[in-house]
Amino acid sequence: MNYHQYYQTDVINGPGTRATLFVSGCEHQCRGCYNQSTWNPCSGHLFDEQMQQRIIDDLNDDRIKRRGLSLSGGDPLFPANLEAILSLVKQVRAHCPGKDIWLWTGYTLASLSPEQQEIVDLVNVVVDGKFEQSLADPSLVFRGSSNQEIHYLR
């Protein structure tokens, strides 16, 4: 898996102060997407064990109290990303007690494959649905268009 950007301190993508990873790869290619540069799964930087450990370390750094991890993109549930995202989510669950995980995806919960569902079963909140430019609403919190839903799972 590749990633485009990692923010060790972020207050935009989810509640509270967070660590946020924007992964590469998205097959939805929504018209009006603000993050088109992340669509190509080969773009960005290689996500490796060192980067995974950096995220874990940042989440556990008590100098900046982070509420959790946000996963966006691209699409964390893009098929080529599933193995690395599952590993990361499992590591956060195992080594970062009390931290929540938010995940944004263009897939809907009803359409997930078993592999995608395995990841969703480990996160706290999923914002699902493709961005629909005709339903865009800048007043919405944590989503870009009114068809997208916020699912509080844990």
CSV table of N, CA, C and O in Angstrom, one decimal, residues 14-111:
chain,number,residue,atom,x,y,z
A,14,GLY,N,-12.0,14.3,12.1
A,14,GLY,CA,-12.6,13.6,13.2
A,14,GLY,C,-12.5,14.5,14.5
A,14,GLY,O,-11.9,15.5,14.5
A,15,PRO,N,-13.1,14.0,15.5
A,15,PRO,CA,-13.2,14.8,16.8
A,15,PRO,C,-11.8,14.8,17.5
A,15,PRO,O,-11.1,13.8,17.6
A,16,GLY,N,-11.5,15.9,18.1
A,16,GLY,CA,-10.3,16.0,19.0
A,16,GLY,C,-9.1,16.1,18.1
A,16,GLY,O,-9.1,16.2,16.9
A,17,THR,N,-8.0,16.0,18.8
A,17,THR,CA,-6.7,15.9,18.1
A,17,THR,C,-6.4,14.5,17.8
A,17,THR,O,-6.6,13.6,18.6
A,18,ARG,N,-5.9,14.3,16.5
A,18,ARG,CA,-5.8,12.9,16.0
A,18,ARG,C,-4.5,12.8,15.2
A,18,ARG,O,-3.9,13.8,14.8
A,19,ALA,N,-4.2,11.6,14.8
A,19,ALA,CA,-3.2,11.3,13.8
A,19,ALA,C,-4.1,10.9,12.5
A,19,ALA,O,-5.1,10.1,12.7
A,20,THR,N,-3.7,11.3,11.4
A,20,THR,CA,-4.5,11.1,10.2
A,20,THR,C,-3.6,10.6,9.0
A,20,THR,O,-2.6,11.2,8.7
A,21,LEU,N,-4.0,9.5,8.4
A,21,LEU,CA,-3.3,8.9,7.3
A,21,LEU,C,-4.2,8.9,6.1
A,21,LEU,O,-5.3,8.4,6.1
A,22,PHE,N,-3.7,9.6,5.0
A,22,PHE,CA,-4.4,9.6,3.7
A,22,PHE,C,-3.7,8.5,2.8
A,22,PHE,O,-2.5,8.7,2.4
A,23,VAL,N,-4.4,7.5,2.5
A,23,VAL,CA,-3.8,6.4,1.7
A,23,VAL,C,-4.0,6.7,0.2
A,23,VAL,O,-4.9,7.5,-0.2
A,24,SER,N,-3.3,6.0,-0.6
A,24,SER,CA,-3.4,6.0,-2.1
A,24,SER,C,-4.3,4.9,-2.6
A,24,SER,O,-4.4,3.8,-2.0
A,25,GLY,N,-5.0,5.2,-3.6
A,25,GLY,CA,-5.9,4.2,-4.3
A,25,GLY,C,-7.3,4.4,-4.0
A,25,GLY,O,-7.8,4.3,-2.9
A,26,CYS,N,-8.1,4.7,-5.1
A,26,CYS,CA,-9.5,4.8,-5.0
A,26,CYS,C,-10.1,4.5,-6.4
A,26,CYS,O,-9.7,5.1,-7.4
A,27,GLU,N,-11.1,3.6,-6.4
A,27,GLU,CA,-11.7,3.3,-7.7
A,27,GLU,C,-13.0,4.1,-7.9
A,27,GLU,O,-13.6,4.0,-9.0
A,28,HIS,N,-13.5,4.8,-6.9
A,28,HIS,CA,-14.7,5.5,-7.0
A,28,HIS,C,-14.6,6.8,-7.9
A,28,HIS,O,-15.5,7.1,-8.7
A,29,GLN,N,-13.5,7.5,-7.8
A,29,GLN,CA,-13.2,8.6,-8.6
A,29,GLN,C,-14.4,9.6,-8.7
A,29,GLN,O,-14.8,9.9,-9.8
A,30,CYS,N,-14.8,10.0,-7.6
A,30,CYS,CA,-16.0,10.9,-7.5
A,30,CYS,C,-15.8,12.2,-8.2
A,30,CYS,O,-14.7,12.9,-7.9
A,31,ARG,N,-16.7,12.7,-8.9
A,31,ARG,CA,-16.6,14.0,-9.5
A,31,ARG,C,-16.7,15.0,-8.4
A,31,ARG,O,-17.5,15.0,-7.5
A,32,GLY,N,-15.7,16.0,-8.5
A,32,GLY,CA,-15.6,17.0,-7.5
A,32,GLY,C,-14.8,16.6,-6.2
A,32,GLY,O,-14.7,17.4,-5.3
A,33,CYS,N,-14.2,15.4,-6.2
A,33,CYS,CA,-13.4,15.0,-5.1
A,33,CYS,C,-12.3,16.0,-4.9
A,33,CYS,O,-11.6,16.5,-5.8
A,34,TYR,N,-12.1,16.3,-3.6
A,34,TYR,CA,-11.0,17.3,-3.2
A,34,TYR,C,-9.7,16.6,-3.2
A,34,TYR,O,-8.7,17.3,-3.0
A,35,ASN,N,-9.6,15.3,-3.3
A,35,ASN,CA,-8.3,14.6,-3.1
A,35,ASN,C,-8.0,13.7,-4.3
A,35,ASN,O,-7.6,12.6,-4.1
A,36,GLN,N,-8.2,14.2,-5.5
A,36,GLN,CA,-8.0,13.4,-6.7
A,36,GLN,C,-6.5,12.9,-6.8
A,36,GLN,O,-6.3,11.8,-7.4
A,37,SER,N,-5.6,13.5,-6.2
A,37,SER,CA,-4.2,13.1,-6.3
A,37,SER,C,-4.0,11.8,-5.6
A,37,SER,O,-3.0,11.1,-5.8
A,38,THR,N,-4.9,11.3,-4.8
A,38,THR,CA,-4.8,10.0,-4.1
A,38,THR,C,-5.4,8.9,-4.8
A,38,THR,O,-5.3,7.7,-4.4
A,39,TRP,N,-6.0,9.1,-6.0
A,39,TRP,CA,-6.7,8.0,-6.7
A,39,TRP,C,-5.8,6.9,-7.2
A,39,TRP,O,-6.1,5.7,-7.1
A,40,ASN,N,-4.6,7.2,-7.7
A,40,ASN,CA,-3.7,6.2,-8.2
A,40,ASN,C,-3.0,5.4,-7.1
A,40,ASN,O,-2.3,6.0,-6.2
A,41,PRO,N,-3.2,4.1,-7.0
A,41,PRO,CA,-2.7,3.3,-5.9
A,41,PRO,C,-1.2,3.3,-5.9
A,41,PRO,O,-0.6,3.0,-4.9
A,42,CYS,N,-0.5,3.7,-7.0
A,42,CYS,CA,1.0,3.7,-7.1
A,42,CYS,C,1.6,5.0,-6.7
A,42,CYS,O,2.8,5.1,-6.6
A,43,SER,N,0.7,6.0,-6.4
A,43,SER,CA,1.3,7.3,-6.1
A,43,SER,C,1.6,7.4,-4.6
A,43,SER,O,1.2,6.6,-3.8
A,44,GLY,N,2.3,8.4,-4.3
A,44,GLY,CA,2.7,8.7,-2.9
A,44,GLY,C,3.9,7.9,-2.4
A,44,GLY,O,4.8,7.7,-3.2
A,45,HIS,N,3.9,7.5,-1.2
A,45,HIS,CA,5.0,6.9,-0.5
A,45,HIS,C,4.6,5.5,-0.1
A,45,HIS,O,3.5,5.2,0.3
A,46,LEU,N,5.6,4.6,0.0
A,46,LEU,CA,5.3,3.2,0.4
A,46,LEU,C,5.0,3.2,1.9
A,46,LEU,O,5.7,3.8,2.7
A,47,PHE,N,3.9,2.5,2.3
A,47,PHE,CA,3.6,2.4,3.7
A,47,PHE,C,4.3,1.1,4.1
A,47,PHE,O,4.0,0.0,3.7
A,48,ASP,N,5.2,1.2,5.1
A,48,ASP,CA,5.9,0.1,5.6
A,48,ASP,C,5.8,-0.1,7.1
A,48,ASP,O,5.1,0.7,7.7
A,49,GLU,N,6.5,-1.0,7.6
A,49,GLU,CA,6.5,-1.3,9.1
A,49,GLU,C,7.0,-0.1,9.9
A,49,GLU,O,6.5,0.2,11.0
A,50,GLN,N,8.0,0.6,9.3
A,50,GLN,CA,8.5,1.8,10.0
A,50,GLN,C,7.4,2.9,10.1
A,50,GLN,O,7.3,3.6,11.2
A,51,MET,N,6.6,3.1,9.0
A,51,MET,CA,5.6,4.1,9.1
A,51,MET,C,4.5,3.7,10.0
A,51,MET,O,3.9,4.5,10.8
A,52,GLN,N,4.2,2.4,10.0
A,52,GLN,CA,3.1,1.9,10.9
A,52,GLN,C,3.6,2.1,12.4
A,52,GLN,O,2.8,2.6,13.2
A,53,GLN,N,4.8,1.9,12.7
A,53,GLN,CA,5.3,2.1,14.0
A,53,GLN,C,5.3,3.6,14.4
A,53,GLN,O,5.0,3.9,15.6
A,54,ARG,N,5.6,4.4,13.4
A,54,ARG,CA,5.5,5.8,13.7
A,54,ARG,C,4.1,6.3,14.2
A,54,ARG,O,4.0,7.1,15.1
A,55,ILE,N,3.1,5.7,13.5
A,55,ILE,CA,1.7,6.1,13.8
A,55,ILE,C,1.4,5.6,15.3
A,55,ILE,O,0.9,6.3,16.1
A,56,ILE,N,1.8,4.4,15.6
A,56,ILE,CA,1.6,3.8,16.9
A,56,ILE,C,2.3,4.7,18.0
A,56,ILE,O,1.7,5.0,19.0
A,57,ASP,N,3.6,5.0,17.7
A,57,ASP,CA,4.3,5.9,18.6
A,57,ASP,C,3.7,7.2,18.8
A,57,ASP,O,3.6,7.7,19.9
A,58,ASP,N,3.2,7.8,17.7
A,58,ASP,CA,2.5,9.1,17.8
A,58,ASP,C,1.3,9.0,18.6
A,58,ASP,O,1.0,9.9,19.5
A,59,LEU,N,0.5,8.0,18.4
A,59,LEU,CA,-0.8,7.8,19.2
A,59,LEU,C,-0.5,7.6,20.7
A,59,LEU,O,-1.3,8.0,21.5
A,60,ASN,N,0.7,7.1,21.0
A,60,ASN,CA,1.0,6.8,22.4
A,60,ASN,C,1.9,8.0,23.0
A,60,ASN,O,2.2,7.9,24.2
A,61,ASP,N,2.2,9.0,22.3
A,61,ASP,CA,3.0,10.1,22.7
A,61,ASP,C,2.1,11.0,23.6
A,61,ASP,O,1.2,11.6,23.1
A,62,ASP,N,2.4,11.0,24.9
A,62,ASP,CA,1.5,11.8,25.8
A,62,ASP,C,1.9,13.3,25.8
A,62,ASP,O,1.2,14.0,26.6
A,63,ARG,N,2.9,13.7,25.1
A,63,ARG,CA,3.1,15.1,25.0
A,63,ARG,C,2.0,15.9,24.2
A,63,ARG,O,1.8,17.0,24.5
A,64,ILE,N,1.5,15.2,23.2
A,64,ILE,CA,0.3,15.7,22.5
A,64,ILE,C,-0.7,14.6,22.6
A,64,ILE,O,-0.6,13.5,22.0
A,65,LYS,N,-1.8,14.9,23.4
A,65,LYS,CA,-2.8,13.9,23.6
A,65,LYS,C,-3.7,13.7,22.4
A,65,LYS,O,-4.4,14.7,22.1
A,66,ARG,N,-3.6,12.6,21.8
A,66,ARG,CA,-4.4,12.4,20.6
A,66,ARG,C,-5.6,11.4,21.0
A,66,ARG,O,-5.4,10.4,21.6
A,67,ARG,N,-6.7,11.8,20.4
A,67,ARG,CA,-7.9,11.0,20.7
A,67,ARG,C,-7.9,9.7,19.9
A,67,ARG,O,-8.5,8.7,20.3
A,68,GLY,N,-7.3,9.7,18.7
A,68,GLY,CA,-7.3,8.5,17.9
A,68,GLY,C,-6.7,8.7,16.5
A,68,GLY,O,-6.0,9.7,16.2
A,69,LEU,N,-7.0,7.7,15.6
A,69,LEU,CA,-6.5,7.7,14.3
A,69,LEU,C,-7.6,7.8,13.3
A,69,LEU,O,-8.7,7.2,13.4
A,70,SER,N,-7.4,8.7,12.3
A,70,SER,CA,-8.3,8.8,11.1
A,70,SER,C,-7.7,8.2,9.9
A,70,SER,O,-6.5,8.5,9.6
A,71,LEU,N,-8.5,7.5,9.2
A,71,LEU,CA,-8.0,6.8,7.9
A,71,LEU,C,-8.9,7.3,6.8
A,71,LEU,O,-10.1,7.1,6.8
A,72,SER,N,-8.2,8.0,5.8
A,72,SER,CA,-8.9,8.5,4.7
A,72,SER,C,-8.1,8.3,3.4
A,72,SER,O,-7.2,7.5,3.4
A,73,GLY,N,-8.4,9.0,2.4
A,73,GLY,CA,-7.6,8.8,1.2
A,73,GLY,C,-8.0,9.7,0.0
A,73,GLY,O,-8.5,10.8,0.2
A,74,GLY,N,-7.9,9.0,-1.1
A,74,GLY,CA,-8.0,7.6,-1.5
A,74,GLY,C,-9.1,6.9,-0.7
A,74,GLY,O,-10.1,7.5,-0.3
A,75,ASP,N,-9.0,5.7,-0.6
A,75,ASP,CA,-10.0,4.9,0.1
A,75,ASP,C,-9.2,3.8,0.9
A,75,ASP,O,-8.6,2.9,0.3
A,76,PRO,N,-9.3,3.8,2.2
A,76,PRO,CA,-8.7,2.7,3.0
A,76,PRO,C,-9.2,1.3,2.7
A,76,PRO,O,-8.5,0.4,2.8
A,77,LEU,N,-10.4,1.2,2.1
A,77,LEU,CA,-11.0,-0.1,1.8
A,77,LEU,C,-10.8,-0.5,0.4
A,77,LEU,O,-11.4,-1.4,-0.1
A,78,PHE,N,-10.0,0.3,-0.4
A,78,PHE,CA,-9.6,-0.1,-1.7
A,78,PHE,C,-9.0,-1.4,-1.7
A,78,PHE,O,-8.1,-1.7,-0.8
A,79,PRO,N,-9.3,-2.4,-2.5
A,79,PRO,CA,-8.8,-3.7,-2.4
A,79,PRO,C,-7.3,-3.9,-2.2
A,79,PRO,O,-6.8,-4.7,-1.3
A,80,ALA,N,-6.5,-3.1,-2.8
A,80,ALA,CA,-5.0,-3.2,-2.7
A,80,ALA,C,-4.6,-2.7,-1.3
A,80,ALA,O,-3.4,-3.0,-0.9
A,81,ASN,N,-5.4,-2.0,-0.6
A,81,ASN,CA,-5.0,-1.4,0.7
A,81,ASN,C,-5.4,-2.3,1.9
A,81,ASN,O,-5.0,-2.1,3.0
A,82,LEU,N,-6.2,-3.3,1.7
A,82,LEU,CA,-6.8,-4.1,2.8
A,82,LEU,C,-5.8,-4.7,3.7
A,82,LEU,O,-6.0,-4.7,4.9
A,83,GLU,N,-4.8,-5.4,3.2
A,83,GLU,CA,-3.8,-6.1,4.0
A,83,GLU,C,-3.1,-5.1,5.0
A,83,GLU,O,-3.0,-5.4,6.2
A,84,ALA,N,-2.7,-4.0,4.4
A,84,ALA,CA,-1.9,-3.0,5.3
A,84,ALA,C,-2.8,-2.3,6.2
A,84,ALA,O,-2.5,-2.1,7.4
A,85,ILE,N,-4.0,-2.0,5.8
A,85,ILE,CA,-5.0,-1.3,6.7
A,85,ILE,C,-5.4,-2.2,7.9
A,85,ILE,O,-5.5,-1.8,9.0
A,86,LEU,N,-5.7,-3.5,7.5
A,86,LEU,CA,-6.0,-4.5,8.6
A,86,LEU,C,-4.9,-4.6,9.6
A,86,LEU,O,-5.1,-4.6,10.8
A,87,SER,N,-3.7,-4.7,9.1
A,87,SER,CA,-2.5,-4.8,10.0
A,87,SER,C,-2.4,-3.5,10.9
A,87,SER,O,-2.2,-3.6,12.1
A,88,LEU,N,-2.6,-2.3,10.3
A,88,LEU,CA,-2.5,-1.1,11.1
A,88,LEU,C,-3.6,-1.0,12.1
A,88,LEU,O,-3.3,-0.7,13.3
A,89,VAL,N,-4.8,-1.3,11.8
A,89,VAL,CA,-5.9,-1.3,12.7
A,89,VAL,C,-5.7,-2.2,13.8
A,89,VAL,O,-6.0,-1.9,15.0
A,90,LYS,N,-5.3,-3.4,13.5
A,90,LYS,CA,-5.0,-4.4,14.6
A,90,LYS,C,-3.9,-3.9,15.5
A,90,LYS,O,-4.0,-4.1,16.8
A,91,GLN,N,-2.9,-3.3,15.0
A,91,GLN,CA,-1.8,-2.8,15.8
A,91,GLN,C,-2.3,-1.6,16.7
A,91,GLN,O,-1.9,-1.6,17.9
A,92,VAL,N,-3.1,-0.8,16.2
A,92,VAL,CA,-3.6,0.3,17.0
A,92,VAL,C,-4.5,-0.3,18.1
A,92,VAL,O,-4.4,0.2,19.3
A,93,ARG,N,-5.3,-1.2,17.8
A,93,ARG,CA,-6.2,-1.9,18.8
A,93,ARG,C,-5.3,-2.5,19.9
A,93,ARG,O,-5.6,-2.4,21.1
A,94,ALA,N,-4.2,-3.2,19.5
A,94,ALA,CA,-3.4,-3.9,20.5
A,94,ALA,C,-2.5,-3.0,21.3
A,94,ALA,O,-2.2,-3.3,22.5
A,95,HIS,N,-2.0,-1.9,20.7
A,95,HIS,CA,-1.0,-1.1,21.4
A,95,HIS,C,-1.4,0.3,21.8
A,95,HIS,O,-0.5,1.1,22.3
A,96,CYS,N,-2.6,0.7,21.5
A,96,CYS,CA,-3.0,2.1,21.8
A,96,CYS,C,-4.4,2.1,22.5
A,96,CYS,O,-5.4,2.5,21.9
A,97,PRO,N,-4.4,1.6,23.7
A,97,PRO,CA,-5.7,1.5,24.4
A,97,PRO,C,-6.4,2.8,24.6
A,97,PRO,O,-5.7,3.8,24.8
A,98,GLY,N,-7.7,2.8,24.4
A,98,GLY,CA,-8.4,4.0,24.5
A,98,GLY,C,-8.5,4.9,23.3
A,98,GLY,O,-9.2,5.9,23.3
A,99,LYS,N,-7.8,4.6,22.3
A,99,LYS,CA,-7.8,5.4,21.1
A,99,LYS,C,-8.9,4.9,20.1
A,99,LYS,O,-9.1,3.7,20.0
A,100,ASP,N,-9.6,5.9,19.5
A,100,ASP,CA,-10.6,5.5,18.6
A,100,ASP,C,-10.1,5.5,17.1
A,100,ASP,O,-9.0,6.1,16.9
A,101,ILE,N,-10.8,4.9,16.2
A,101,ILE,CA,-10.4,4.8,14.8
A,101,ILE,C,-11.6,5.2,14.0
A,101,ILE,O,-12.7,4.6,14.1
A,102,TRP,N,-11.4,6.3,13.2
A,102,TRP,CA,-12.4,6.7,12.2
A,102,TRP,C,-11.9,6.3,10.8
A,102,TRP,O,-10.7,6.4,10.5
A,103,LEU,N,-12.8,5.9,9.9
A,103,LEU,CA,-12.5,5.5,8.6
A,103,LEU,C,-13.5,6.1,7.6
A,103,LEU,O,-14.7,6.0,7.8
A,104,TRP,N,-13.0,6.7,6.5
A,104,TRP,CA,-13.8,7.3,5.4
A,104,TRP,C,-13.6,6.3,4.2
A,104,TRP,O,-12.5,6.0,3.9
A,105,THR,N,-14.8,6.0,3.6
A,105,THR,CA,-14.8,5.1,2.5
A,105,THR,C,-15.9,5.5,1.5
A,105,THR,O,-17.0,5.9,2.0
A,106,GLY,N,-15.7,5.3,0.2
A,106,GLY,CA,-16.7,5.5,-0.8
A,106,GLY,C,-17.7,4.3,-0.9
A,106,GLY,O,-18.7,4.4,-1.4
A,107,TYR,N,-17.2,3.2,-0.3
A,107,TYR,CA,-18.1,2.0,-0.3
A,107,TYR,C,-19.2,2.2,0.8
A,107,TYR,O,-19.0,2.9,1.8
A,108,THR,N,-20.3,1.6,0.6
A,108,THR,CA,-21.4,1.6,1.7
A,108,THR,C,-21.2,0.4,2.5
A,108,THR,O,-20.7,-0.7,2.0
A,109,LEU,N,-21.7,0.4,3.7
A,109,LEU,CA,-21.6,-0.7,4.6
A,109,LEU,C,-22.3,-1.9,4.1
A,109,LEU,O,-21.8,-3.0,4.2
A,110,ALA,N,-23.4,-1.7,3.4
A,110,ALA,CA,-24.1,-2.8,2.8
A,110,ALA,C,-23.4,-3.5,1.6
A,110,ALA,O,-23.7,-4.7,1.3
A,111,SER,N,-22.4,-2.9,1.1
A,111,SER,CA,-21.7,-3.4,-0.1
A,111,SER,C,-20.3,-4.0,0.2
A,111,SER,O,-19.6,-4.4,-0.7
